[in-house]
Short mmCIF file of C-alpha atoms in Angstrom, two decimals:
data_model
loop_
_atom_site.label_atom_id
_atom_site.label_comp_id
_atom_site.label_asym_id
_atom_site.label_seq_id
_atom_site.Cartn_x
_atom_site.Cartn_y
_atom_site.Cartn_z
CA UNK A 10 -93.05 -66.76 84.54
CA UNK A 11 -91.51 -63.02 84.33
CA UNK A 12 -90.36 -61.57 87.13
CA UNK A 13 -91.62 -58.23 87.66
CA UNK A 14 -90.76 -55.27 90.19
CA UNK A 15 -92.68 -52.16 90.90
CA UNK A 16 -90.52 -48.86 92.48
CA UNK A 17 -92.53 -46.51 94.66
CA UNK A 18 -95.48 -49.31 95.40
CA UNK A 19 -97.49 -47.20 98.02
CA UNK A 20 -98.08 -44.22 95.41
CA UNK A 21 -101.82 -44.90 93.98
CA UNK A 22 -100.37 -45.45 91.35
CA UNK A 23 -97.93 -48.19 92.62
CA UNK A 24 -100.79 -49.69 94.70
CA UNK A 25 -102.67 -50.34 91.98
CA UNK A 26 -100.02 -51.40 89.40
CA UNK A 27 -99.80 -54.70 92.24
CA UNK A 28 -103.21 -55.01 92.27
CA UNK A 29 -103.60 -55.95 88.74
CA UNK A 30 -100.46 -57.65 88.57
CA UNK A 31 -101.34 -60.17 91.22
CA UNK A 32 -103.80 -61.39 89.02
CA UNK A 33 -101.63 -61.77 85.92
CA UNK A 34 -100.96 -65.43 85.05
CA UNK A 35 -97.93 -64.54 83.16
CA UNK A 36 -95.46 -62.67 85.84
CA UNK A 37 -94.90 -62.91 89.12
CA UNK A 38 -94.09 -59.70 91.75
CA UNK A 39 -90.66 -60.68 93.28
CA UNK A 40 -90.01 -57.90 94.76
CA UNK A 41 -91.63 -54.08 95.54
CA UNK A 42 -89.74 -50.80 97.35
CA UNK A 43 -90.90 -47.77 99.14
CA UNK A 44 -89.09 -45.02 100.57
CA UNK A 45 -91.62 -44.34 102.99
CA UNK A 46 -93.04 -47.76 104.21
CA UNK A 47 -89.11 -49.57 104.30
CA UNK A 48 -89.40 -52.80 105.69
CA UNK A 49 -93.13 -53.00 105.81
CA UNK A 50 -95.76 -55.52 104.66
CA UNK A 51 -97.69 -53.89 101.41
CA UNK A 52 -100.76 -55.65 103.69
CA UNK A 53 -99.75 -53.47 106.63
CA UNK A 54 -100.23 -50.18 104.26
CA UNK A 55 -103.56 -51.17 102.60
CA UNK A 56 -105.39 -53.86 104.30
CA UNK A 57 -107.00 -54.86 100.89
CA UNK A 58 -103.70 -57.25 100.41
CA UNK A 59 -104.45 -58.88 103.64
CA UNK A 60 -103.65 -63.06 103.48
CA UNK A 61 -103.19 -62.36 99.38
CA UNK A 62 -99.34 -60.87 99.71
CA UNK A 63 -96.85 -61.22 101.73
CA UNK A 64 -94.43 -58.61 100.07
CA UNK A 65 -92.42 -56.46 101.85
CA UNK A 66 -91.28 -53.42 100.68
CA UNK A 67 -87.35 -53.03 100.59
CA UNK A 68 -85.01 -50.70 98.74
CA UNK A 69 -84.90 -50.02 95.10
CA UNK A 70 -81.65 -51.94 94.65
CA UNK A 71 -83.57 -54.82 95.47
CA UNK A 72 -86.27 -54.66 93.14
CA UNK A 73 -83.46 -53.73 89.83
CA UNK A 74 -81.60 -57.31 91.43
CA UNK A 75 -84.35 -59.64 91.45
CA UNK A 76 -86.76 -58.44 88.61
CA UNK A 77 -86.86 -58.72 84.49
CA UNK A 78 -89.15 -55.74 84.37
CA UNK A 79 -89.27 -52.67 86.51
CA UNK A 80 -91.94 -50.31 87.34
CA UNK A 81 -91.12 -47.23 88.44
CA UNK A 82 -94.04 -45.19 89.93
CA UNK A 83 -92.38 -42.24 91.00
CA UNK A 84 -92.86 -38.76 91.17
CA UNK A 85 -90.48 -36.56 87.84
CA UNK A 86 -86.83 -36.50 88.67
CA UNK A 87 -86.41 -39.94 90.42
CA UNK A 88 -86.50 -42.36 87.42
CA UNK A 89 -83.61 -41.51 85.18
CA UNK A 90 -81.15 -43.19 87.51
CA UNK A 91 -82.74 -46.13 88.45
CA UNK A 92 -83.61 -47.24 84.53
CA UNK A 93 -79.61 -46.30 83.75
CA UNK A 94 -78.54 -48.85 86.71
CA UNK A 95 -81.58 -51.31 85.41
CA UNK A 96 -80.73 -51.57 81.38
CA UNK A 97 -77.08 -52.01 82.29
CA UNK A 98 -78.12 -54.67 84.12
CA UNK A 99 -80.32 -56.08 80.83
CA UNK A 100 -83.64 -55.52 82.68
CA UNK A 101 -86.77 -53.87 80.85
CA UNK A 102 -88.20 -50.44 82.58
CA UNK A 103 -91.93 -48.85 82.09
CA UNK A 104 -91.74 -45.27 83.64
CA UNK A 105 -94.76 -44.02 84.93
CA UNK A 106 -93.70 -40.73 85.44
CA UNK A 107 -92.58 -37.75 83.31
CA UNK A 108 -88.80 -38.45 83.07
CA UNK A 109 -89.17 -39.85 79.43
CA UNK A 110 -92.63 -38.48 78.03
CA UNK A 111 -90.96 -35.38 76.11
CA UNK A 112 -88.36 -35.87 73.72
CA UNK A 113 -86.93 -32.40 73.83
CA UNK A 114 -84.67 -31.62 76.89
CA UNK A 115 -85.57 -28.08 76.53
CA UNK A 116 -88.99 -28.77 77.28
CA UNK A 117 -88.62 -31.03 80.29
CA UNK A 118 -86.40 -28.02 81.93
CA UNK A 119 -88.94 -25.78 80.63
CA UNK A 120 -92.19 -27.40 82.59
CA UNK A 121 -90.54 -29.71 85.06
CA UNK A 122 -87.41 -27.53 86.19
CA UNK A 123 -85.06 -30.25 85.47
CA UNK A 124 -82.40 -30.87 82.82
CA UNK A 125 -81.94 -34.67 81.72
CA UNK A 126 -79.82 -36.26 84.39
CA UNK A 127 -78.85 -39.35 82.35
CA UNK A 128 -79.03 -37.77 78.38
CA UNK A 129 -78.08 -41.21 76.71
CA UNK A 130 -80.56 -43.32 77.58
CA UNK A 131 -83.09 -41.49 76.36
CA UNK A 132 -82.74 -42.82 72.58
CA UNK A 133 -83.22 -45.96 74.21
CA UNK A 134 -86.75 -44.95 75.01
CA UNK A 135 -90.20 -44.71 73.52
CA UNK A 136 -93.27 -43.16 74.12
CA UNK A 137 -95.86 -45.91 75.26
CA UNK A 138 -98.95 -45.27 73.46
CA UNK A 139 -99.83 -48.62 72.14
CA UNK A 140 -102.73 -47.97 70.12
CA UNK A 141 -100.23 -45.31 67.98
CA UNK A 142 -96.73 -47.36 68.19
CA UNK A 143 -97.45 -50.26 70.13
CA UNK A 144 -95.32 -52.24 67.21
CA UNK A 145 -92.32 -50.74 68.34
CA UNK A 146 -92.44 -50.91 71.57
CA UNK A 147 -90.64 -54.40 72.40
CA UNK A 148 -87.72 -52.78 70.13
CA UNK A 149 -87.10 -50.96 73.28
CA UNK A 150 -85.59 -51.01 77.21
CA UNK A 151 -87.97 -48.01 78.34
CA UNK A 152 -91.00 -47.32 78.04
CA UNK A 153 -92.15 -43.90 79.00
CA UNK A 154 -95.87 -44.46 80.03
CA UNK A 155 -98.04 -41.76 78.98
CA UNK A 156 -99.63 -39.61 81.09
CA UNK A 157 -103.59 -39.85 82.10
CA UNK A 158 -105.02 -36.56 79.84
CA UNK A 159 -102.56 -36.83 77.62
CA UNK A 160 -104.18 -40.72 76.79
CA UNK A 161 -107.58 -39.48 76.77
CA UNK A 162 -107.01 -36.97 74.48
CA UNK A 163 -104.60 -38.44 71.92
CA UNK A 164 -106.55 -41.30 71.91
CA UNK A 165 -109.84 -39.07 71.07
CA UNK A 166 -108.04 -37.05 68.31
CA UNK A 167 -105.98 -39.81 66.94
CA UNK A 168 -108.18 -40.34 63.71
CA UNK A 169 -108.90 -37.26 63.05
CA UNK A 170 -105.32 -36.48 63.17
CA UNK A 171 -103.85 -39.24 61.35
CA UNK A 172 -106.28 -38.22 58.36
CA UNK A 173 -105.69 -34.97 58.00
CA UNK A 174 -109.21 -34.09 58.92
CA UNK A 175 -109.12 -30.78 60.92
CA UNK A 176 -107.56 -27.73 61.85
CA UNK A 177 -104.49 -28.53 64.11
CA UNK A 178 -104.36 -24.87 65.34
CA UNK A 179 -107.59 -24.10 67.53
CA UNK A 180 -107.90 -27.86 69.01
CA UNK A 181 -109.83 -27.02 72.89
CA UNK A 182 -109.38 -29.53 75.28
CA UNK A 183 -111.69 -29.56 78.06
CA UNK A 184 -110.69 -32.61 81.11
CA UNK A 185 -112.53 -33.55 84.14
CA UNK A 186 -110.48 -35.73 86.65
CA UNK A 187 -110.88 -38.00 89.56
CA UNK A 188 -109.18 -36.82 92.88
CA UNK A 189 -106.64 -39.83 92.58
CA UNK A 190 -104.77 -38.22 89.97
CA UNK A 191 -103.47 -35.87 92.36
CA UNK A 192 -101.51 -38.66 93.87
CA UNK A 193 -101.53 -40.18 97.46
CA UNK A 194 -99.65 -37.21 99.08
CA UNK A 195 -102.56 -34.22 100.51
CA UNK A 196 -102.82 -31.03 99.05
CA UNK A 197 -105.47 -28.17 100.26
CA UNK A 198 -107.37 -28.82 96.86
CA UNK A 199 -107.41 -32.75 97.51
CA UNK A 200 -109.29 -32.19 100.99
CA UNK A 201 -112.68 -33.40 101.38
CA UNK A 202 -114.16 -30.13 102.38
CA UNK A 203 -112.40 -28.55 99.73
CA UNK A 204 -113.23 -31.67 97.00
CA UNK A 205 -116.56 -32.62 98.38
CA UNK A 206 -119.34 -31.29 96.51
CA UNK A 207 -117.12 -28.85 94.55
CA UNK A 208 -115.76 -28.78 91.00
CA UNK A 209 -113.25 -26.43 89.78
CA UNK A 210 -110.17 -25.88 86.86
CA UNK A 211 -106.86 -25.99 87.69
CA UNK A 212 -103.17 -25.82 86.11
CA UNK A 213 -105.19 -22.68 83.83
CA UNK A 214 -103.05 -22.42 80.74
CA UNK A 215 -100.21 -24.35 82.45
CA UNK A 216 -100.82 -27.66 83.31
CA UNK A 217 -97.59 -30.16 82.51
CA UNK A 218 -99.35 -32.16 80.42
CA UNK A 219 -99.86 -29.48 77.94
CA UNK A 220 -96.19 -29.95 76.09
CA UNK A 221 -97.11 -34.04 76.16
CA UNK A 222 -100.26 -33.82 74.57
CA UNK A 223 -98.72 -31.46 72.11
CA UNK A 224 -95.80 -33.16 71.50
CA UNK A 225 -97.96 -36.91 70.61
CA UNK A 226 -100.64 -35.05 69.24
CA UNK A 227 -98.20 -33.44 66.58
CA UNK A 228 -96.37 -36.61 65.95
CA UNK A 229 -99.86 -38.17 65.03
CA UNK A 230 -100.85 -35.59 62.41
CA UNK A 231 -97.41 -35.33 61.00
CA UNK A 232 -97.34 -31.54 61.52
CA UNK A 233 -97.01 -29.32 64.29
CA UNK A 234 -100.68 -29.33 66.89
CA UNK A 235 -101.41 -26.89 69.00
CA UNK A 236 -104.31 -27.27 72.21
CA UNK A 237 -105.67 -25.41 74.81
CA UNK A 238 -105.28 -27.44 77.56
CA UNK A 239 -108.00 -27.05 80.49
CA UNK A 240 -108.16 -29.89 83.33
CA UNK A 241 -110.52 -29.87 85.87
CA UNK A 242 -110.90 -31.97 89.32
CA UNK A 243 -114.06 -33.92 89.93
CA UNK A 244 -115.51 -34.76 93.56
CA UNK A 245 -115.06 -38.63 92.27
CA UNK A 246 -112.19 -41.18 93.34
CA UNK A 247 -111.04 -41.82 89.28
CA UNK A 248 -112.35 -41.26 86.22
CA UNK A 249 -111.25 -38.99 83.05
CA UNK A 250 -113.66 -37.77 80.97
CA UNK A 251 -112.09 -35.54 77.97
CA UNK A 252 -114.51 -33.43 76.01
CA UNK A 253 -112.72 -32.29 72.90
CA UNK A 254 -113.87 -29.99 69.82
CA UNK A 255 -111.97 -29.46 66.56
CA UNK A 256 -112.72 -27.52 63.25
CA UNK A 257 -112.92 -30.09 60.64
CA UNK A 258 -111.08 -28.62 56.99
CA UNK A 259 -113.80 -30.14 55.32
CA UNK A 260 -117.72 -30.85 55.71
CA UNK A 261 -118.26 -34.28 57.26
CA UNK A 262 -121.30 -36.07 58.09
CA UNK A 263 -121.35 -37.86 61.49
CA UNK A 264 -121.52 -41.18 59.90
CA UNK A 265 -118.31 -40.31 57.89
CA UNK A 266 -116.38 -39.45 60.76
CA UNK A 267 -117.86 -42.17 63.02
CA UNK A 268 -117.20 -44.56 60.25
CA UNK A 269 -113.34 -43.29 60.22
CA UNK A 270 -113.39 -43.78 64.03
CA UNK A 271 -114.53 -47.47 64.04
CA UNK A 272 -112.08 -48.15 61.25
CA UNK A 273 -108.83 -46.62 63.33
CA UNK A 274 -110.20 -49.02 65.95
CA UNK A 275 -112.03 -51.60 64.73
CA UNK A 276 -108.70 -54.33 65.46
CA UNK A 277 -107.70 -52.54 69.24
CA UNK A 278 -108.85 -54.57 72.36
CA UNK A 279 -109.19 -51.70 74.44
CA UNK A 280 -110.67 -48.70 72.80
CA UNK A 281 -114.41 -48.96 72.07
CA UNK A 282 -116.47 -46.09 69.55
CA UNK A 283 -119.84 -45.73 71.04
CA UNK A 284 -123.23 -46.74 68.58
CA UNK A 285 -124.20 -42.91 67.41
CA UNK A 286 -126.43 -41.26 69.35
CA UNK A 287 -124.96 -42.62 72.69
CA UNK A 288 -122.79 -40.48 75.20
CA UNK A 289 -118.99 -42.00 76.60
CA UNK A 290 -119.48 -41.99 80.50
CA UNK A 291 -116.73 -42.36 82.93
CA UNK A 292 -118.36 -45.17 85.26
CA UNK A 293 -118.53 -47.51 81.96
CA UNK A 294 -115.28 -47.55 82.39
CA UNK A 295 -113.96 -47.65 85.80
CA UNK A 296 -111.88 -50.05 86.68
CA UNK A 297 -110.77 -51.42 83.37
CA UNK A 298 -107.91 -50.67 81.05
CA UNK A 299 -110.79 -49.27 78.34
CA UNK A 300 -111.30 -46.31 76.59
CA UNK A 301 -114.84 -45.59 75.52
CA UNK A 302 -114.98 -42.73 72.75
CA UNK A 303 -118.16 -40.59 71.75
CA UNK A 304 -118.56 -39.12 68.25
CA UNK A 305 -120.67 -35.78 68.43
CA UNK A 306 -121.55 -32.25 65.86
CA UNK A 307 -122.10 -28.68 66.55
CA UNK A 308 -124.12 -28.47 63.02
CA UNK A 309 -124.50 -24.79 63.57
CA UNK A 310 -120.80 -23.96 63.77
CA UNK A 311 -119.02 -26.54 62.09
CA UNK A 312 -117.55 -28.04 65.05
CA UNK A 313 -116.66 -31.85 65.52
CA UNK A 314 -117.17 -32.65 69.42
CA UNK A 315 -115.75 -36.14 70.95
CA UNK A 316 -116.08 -37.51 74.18
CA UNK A 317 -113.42 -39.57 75.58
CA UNK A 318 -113.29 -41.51 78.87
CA UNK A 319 -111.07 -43.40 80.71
CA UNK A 320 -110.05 -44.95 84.05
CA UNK A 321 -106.80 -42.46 85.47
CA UNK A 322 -105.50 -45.04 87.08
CA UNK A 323 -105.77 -48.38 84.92
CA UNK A 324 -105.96 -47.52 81.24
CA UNK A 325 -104.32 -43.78 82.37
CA UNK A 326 -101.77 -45.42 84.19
CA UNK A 327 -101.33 -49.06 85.51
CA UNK A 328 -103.25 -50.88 83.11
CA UNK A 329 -101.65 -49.36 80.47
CA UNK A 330 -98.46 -49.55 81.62
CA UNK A 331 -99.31 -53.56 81.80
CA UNK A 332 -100.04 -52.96 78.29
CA UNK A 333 -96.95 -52.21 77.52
CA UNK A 334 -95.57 -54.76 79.76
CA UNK A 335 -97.43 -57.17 77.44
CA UNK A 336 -95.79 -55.69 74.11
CA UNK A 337 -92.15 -55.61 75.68
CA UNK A 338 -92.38 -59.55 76.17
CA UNK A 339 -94.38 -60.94 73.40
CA UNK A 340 -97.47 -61.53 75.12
CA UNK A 341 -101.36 -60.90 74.22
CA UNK A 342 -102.10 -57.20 75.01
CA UNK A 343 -105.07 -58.08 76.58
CA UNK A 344 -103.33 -60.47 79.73
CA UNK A 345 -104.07 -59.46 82.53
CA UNK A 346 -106.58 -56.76 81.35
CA UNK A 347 -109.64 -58.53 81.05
CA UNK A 348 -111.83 -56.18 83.37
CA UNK A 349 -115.53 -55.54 82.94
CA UNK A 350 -116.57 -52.14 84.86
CA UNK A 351 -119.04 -52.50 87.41
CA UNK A 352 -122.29 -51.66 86.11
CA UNK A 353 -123.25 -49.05 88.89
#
């Protein structure tokens, strides 16, 4: 059994990282941390561990000591340090925040306010989008999870991209989100009164993600891919649903693109192209590590429209982050993943 280690467990994001690793038949969770809840049983935090944990959360230090892999769920700034003390220790890291997702330095100071802390360990680093360069990933000591748009988009765009198919200049990306993508700490917009029965954009023409989605999204059609970026925040608990529209270079049927889609995915566990005719919906996927793609046309204009969906926090963040755990130590992608949505 691997021994695994999750920094910042009482983030949603953290929380749900241990969820899914508790049932993973391959590692076992040695040890957790949390700045806030020191000392405290994970149970005592959310009662949904009650008589199946008996964790405690102690310091960081801790977890780096007693683990093979490390996740660190934490917010931009705070994992550059702790995955320098880990690899010189020989220990694998999957970052779950920002500190690794863009290559250029320039860029991070640009939309995070932070130069690199820690510059050389970055070329020991890759961006963790399995489904693109899942290959390379065990080559590797840190793996930069991606972020939750920025997975439901590349993800949607990917063979289009990869073929050469459309206009890389006018891409519109259009993203509804659940409220837990906002994190665990409150914010005026993250209110129930303000949440409840309300949907609105956000992050207009500035949102983070925007340099990440660019960044993969270029890397994937070999030249450089420009978006606009618009996310939005849904009154639900998780849930992305990406709707996407291109201008293909050429005329394509629907079948010939859906065809092209079921062929970039027809061997990946986790990524599923919808029968034409049917819509991606984000409670098909809740609560898995899938990815549930919808191929539509704007006859009329030209315009190639694609639905993408996806669970924030598993396949947009935990569960594919235990993806990637998979890849670094030579197991079946799919351990630990084997999740059916509810069906209402």
């Amino acid at each position: 059994m691997f021994k695994v280690g999750i920094i910042g467990a009482t983030g949603y994001v953290g929380v749900e990282l241990l969820r899914l690793l508790l049932n993973h038949d391959k590692v076992t969770v040695t040890a957790i941390s949390s700045s806030t809840f020191k000392d405290e049983e994970i149970s005592s935090v959310y009662k949904s561990f009650f008589n199946k944990t008996t964790l405690v959360c102690k310091d960081k230090s801790d977890v780096i000591d007693k683990c093979d892999v490390i996740f660190t769920a934490l917010p931009h700034g705070l994992s550059e340090e702790i995955a320098a003390e880990a690899i010189s220790k020989n220990k694998k890291v999957i970052d779950l925040g920002a500190d690794f997702r863009l290559e250029c330095e320039d860029s991070y100071e640009e939309w995070y306010g932070k130069k690199f802390t820690c510059k050389d360990i970055h070329k020991n680093s890759i961006y963790g989008l399995p489904e693109f360069n899942g290959s390379k990933v065990k080559e590797f000591n840190i793996v930069a999870n991606p972020g939750c748009y920025p997975t439901s988009i590349s993800l949607g765009l990917m063979p289009l991209l990869k073929n050469n198919l459309i206009n890389t200049k006018n891409i519109i990306c259009d993203s509804k989100s659940g409220i837990t993508g906002a994190g665990r700490g409150l914010s005026l917009k993250t209110h129930f009164a303000e949440a409840n029965e309300n949907f609105a954009a956000y992050g207009i023409g500035s949102h983070r993600h925007t340099p990440e989605i660019e960044q993969t999204l270029s890397y994937m059609a070999n030249e450089n891919v420009e978006v606009t970026f618009t996310p939005h925040l849904l009154p639900v608990n998780r849930g992305i649903l990406s709707t996407i529209y291109c201008q293909p270079k050429d005329k394509l049927t629907l079948e010939e693109i859906h065809e092209i889609y079921k062929k970039q995915y027809e061997n990946e566990e986790f990524v599923h192209v919808l029968p034409l005719g049917q819509t991606a919906e984000i409670k098909h996927v809740k609560y898995t590590n899938n990815c549930h793609i919808s191929i539509h046309q704007n006859y009329r204009k030209n315009k190639i429209i694609i639905i993408s969906v996806i669970d924030n926090m598993v396949k947009g963040a935990a569960g594919q982050a235990i993806q990637n755990m998979n890849l670094l130590l030579d197991l079946p992608q799919n351990t630990g993943l084997k999740l059916i949505a509810p069906s209402f």
